[in-house]
Amino acid sequence: EQLPELFQKAIVGRLQDKALFGTDFPYVDLAQALISFDKLGCKDAVKEKLLLGNARNLFGLETE
């Protein structure tokens, strides 16, 4: 299922440094959720933030 258009624009724009990727696992298949996420057409830098970078910053995780 696609995200509402307004939310799509927000996560690739002003919320890209604040949003995190997440699912309702096990009710939502992770592989399918990632496929749907990829269809948003985000730039690689935005994908990295939403999938990993923002969580690292939020939780103070070290990078390798």
PDB file of C-alpha atoms in Angstrom:
ATOM      1  CA  GLU A   1       0.000   0.000   0.000  1.00  0.00           C
ATOM      2  CA  GLN A   2       1.342   3.421  -0.931  1.00  0.00           C
ATOM      3  CA  LEU A   3       1.841   6.190   1.567  1.00  0.00           C
ATOM      4  CA  PRO A   4      -0.307   9.290   1.191  1.00  0.00           C
ATOM      5  CA  GLU A   5       1.291  11.714  -1.257  1.00  0.00           C
ATOM      6  CA  LEU A   6       1.731  14.474   1.336  1.00  0.00           C
ATOM      7  CA  PHE A   7       3.647  12.119   3.640  1.00  0.00           C
ATOM      8  CA  GLN A   8       5.817  10.912   0.752  1.00  0.00           C
ATOM      9  CA  LYS A   9       6.813  14.493   0.002  1.00  0.00           C
ATOM     10  CA  ALA A  10       7.492  15.225   3.672  1.00  0.00           C
ATOM     11  CA  ILE A  11       9.829  12.283   4.251  1.00  0.00           C
ATOM     12  CA  VAL A  12      11.954  13.120   1.237  1.00  0.00           C
ATOM     13  CA  GLY A  13      11.875  16.809   2.125  1.00  0.00           C
ATOM     14  CA  ARG A  14      11.679  18.460   5.508  1.00  0.00           C
ATOM     15  CA  LEU A  15      11.336  15.256   7.565  1.00  0.00           C
ATOM     16  CA  GLN A  16      14.194  13.328   5.994  1.00  0.00           C
ATOM     17  CA  ASP A  17      16.412  13.975   9.034  1.00  0.00           C
ATOM     18  CA  LYS A  18      13.703  12.995  11.531  1.00  0.00           C
ATOM     19  CA  ALA A  19      11.759  10.042  10.084  1.00  0.00           C
ATOM     20  CA  LEU A  20      12.602   6.359  10.548  1.00  0.00           C
ATOM     21  CA  PHE A  21      11.611   3.398   8.399  1.00  0.00           C
ATOM     22  CA  GLY A  22       9.484   0.866  10.270  1.00  0.00           C
ATOM     23  CA  THR A  23       6.899  -1.826   9.730  1.00  0.00           C
ATOM     24  CA  ASP A  24       4.186  -3.555  11.708  1.00  0.00           C
ATOM     25  CA  PHE A  25       6.113  -6.852  11.632  1.00  0.00           C
ATOM     26  CA  PRO A  26       5.011  -9.665  11.760  1.00  0.00           C
ATOM     27  CA  TYR A  27       1.737  -8.381  10.308  1.00  0.00           C
ATOM     28  CA  VAL A  28       3.507  -6.648   7.432  1.00  0.00           C
ATOM     29  CA  ASP A  29       6.076  -8.613   5.448  1.00  0.00           C
ATOM     30  CA  LEU A  30       9.458  -6.874   5.766  1.00  0.00           C
ATOM     31  CA  ALA A  31      10.563  -7.735   2.220  1.00  0.00           C
ATOM     32  CA  GLN A  32       7.333  -6.326   0.760  1.00  0.00           C
ATOM     33  CA  ALA A  33       7.622  -3.203   2.916  1.00  0.00           C
ATOM     34  CA  LEU A  34      11.149  -2.597   1.604  1.00  0.00           C
ATOM     35  CA  ILE A  35       9.948  -3.062  -1.981  1.00  0.00           C
ATOM     36  CA  SER A  36       7.199  -0.494  -1.373  1.00  0.00           C
ATOM     37  CA  PHE A  37       9.713   1.855   0.251  1.00  0.00           C
ATOM     38  CA  ASP A  38      12.031   1.534  -2.743  1.00  0.00           C
ATOM     39  CA  LYS A  39       9.158   2.492  -5.068  1.00  0.00           C
ATOM     40  CA  LEU A  40       9.045   5.923  -3.402  1.00  0.00           C
ATOM     41  CA  GLY A  41      12.044   6.814  -5.547  1.00  0.00           C
ATOM     42  CA  CYS A  42      14.077   8.456  -2.792  1.00  0.00           C
ATOM     43  CA  LYS A  43      17.636   9.492  -3.505  1.00  0.00           C
ATOM     44  CA  ASP A  44      20.250   7.161  -2.020  1.00  0.00           C
ATOM     45  CA  ALA A  45      21.241   9.722   0.623  1.00  0.00           C
ATOM     46  CA  VAL A  46      17.627   9.991   1.824  1.00  0.00           C
ATOM     47  CA  LYS A  47      17.229   6.190   1.850  1.00  0.00           C
ATOM     48  CA  GLU A  48      20.334   5.886   4.024  1.00  0.00           C
ATOM     49  CA  LYS A  49      18.912   8.374   6.521  1.00  0.00           C
ATOM     50  CA  LEU A  50      15.485   6.742   6.717  1.00  0.00           C
ATOM     51  CA  LEU A  51      16.755   3.161   6.864  1.00  0.00           C
ATOM     52  CA  LEU A  52      19.776   3.618   9.140  1.00  0.00           C
ATOM     53  CA  GLY A  53      21.303   7.045   9.678  1.00  0.00           C
ATOM     54  CA  ASN A  54      18.457   8.675  11.599  1.00  0.00           C
ATOM     55  CA  ALA A  55      18.194   5.674  13.949  1.00  0.00           C
ATOM     56  CA  ARG A  56      21.934   5.846  14.597  1.00  0.00           C
ATOM     57  CA  ASN A  57      21.634   9.523  15.475  1.00  0.00           C
ATOM     58  CA  LEU A  58      18.519   9.052  17.621  1.00  0.00           C
ATOM     59  CA  PHE A  59      19.894   6.152  19.652  1.00  0.00           C
ATOM     60  CA  GLY A  60      23.534   7.249  19.668  1.00  0.00           C
ATOM     61  CA  LEU A  61      24.744   4.143  17.845  1.00  0.00           C
ATOM     62  CA  GLU A  62      28.283   4.053  16.558  1.00  0.00           C
ATOM     63  CA  THR A  63      29.060   3.657  12.884  1.00  0.00           C
ATOM     64  CA  GLU A  64      31.428   0.966  11.741  1.00  0.00           C
TER      65      GLU A  64
END
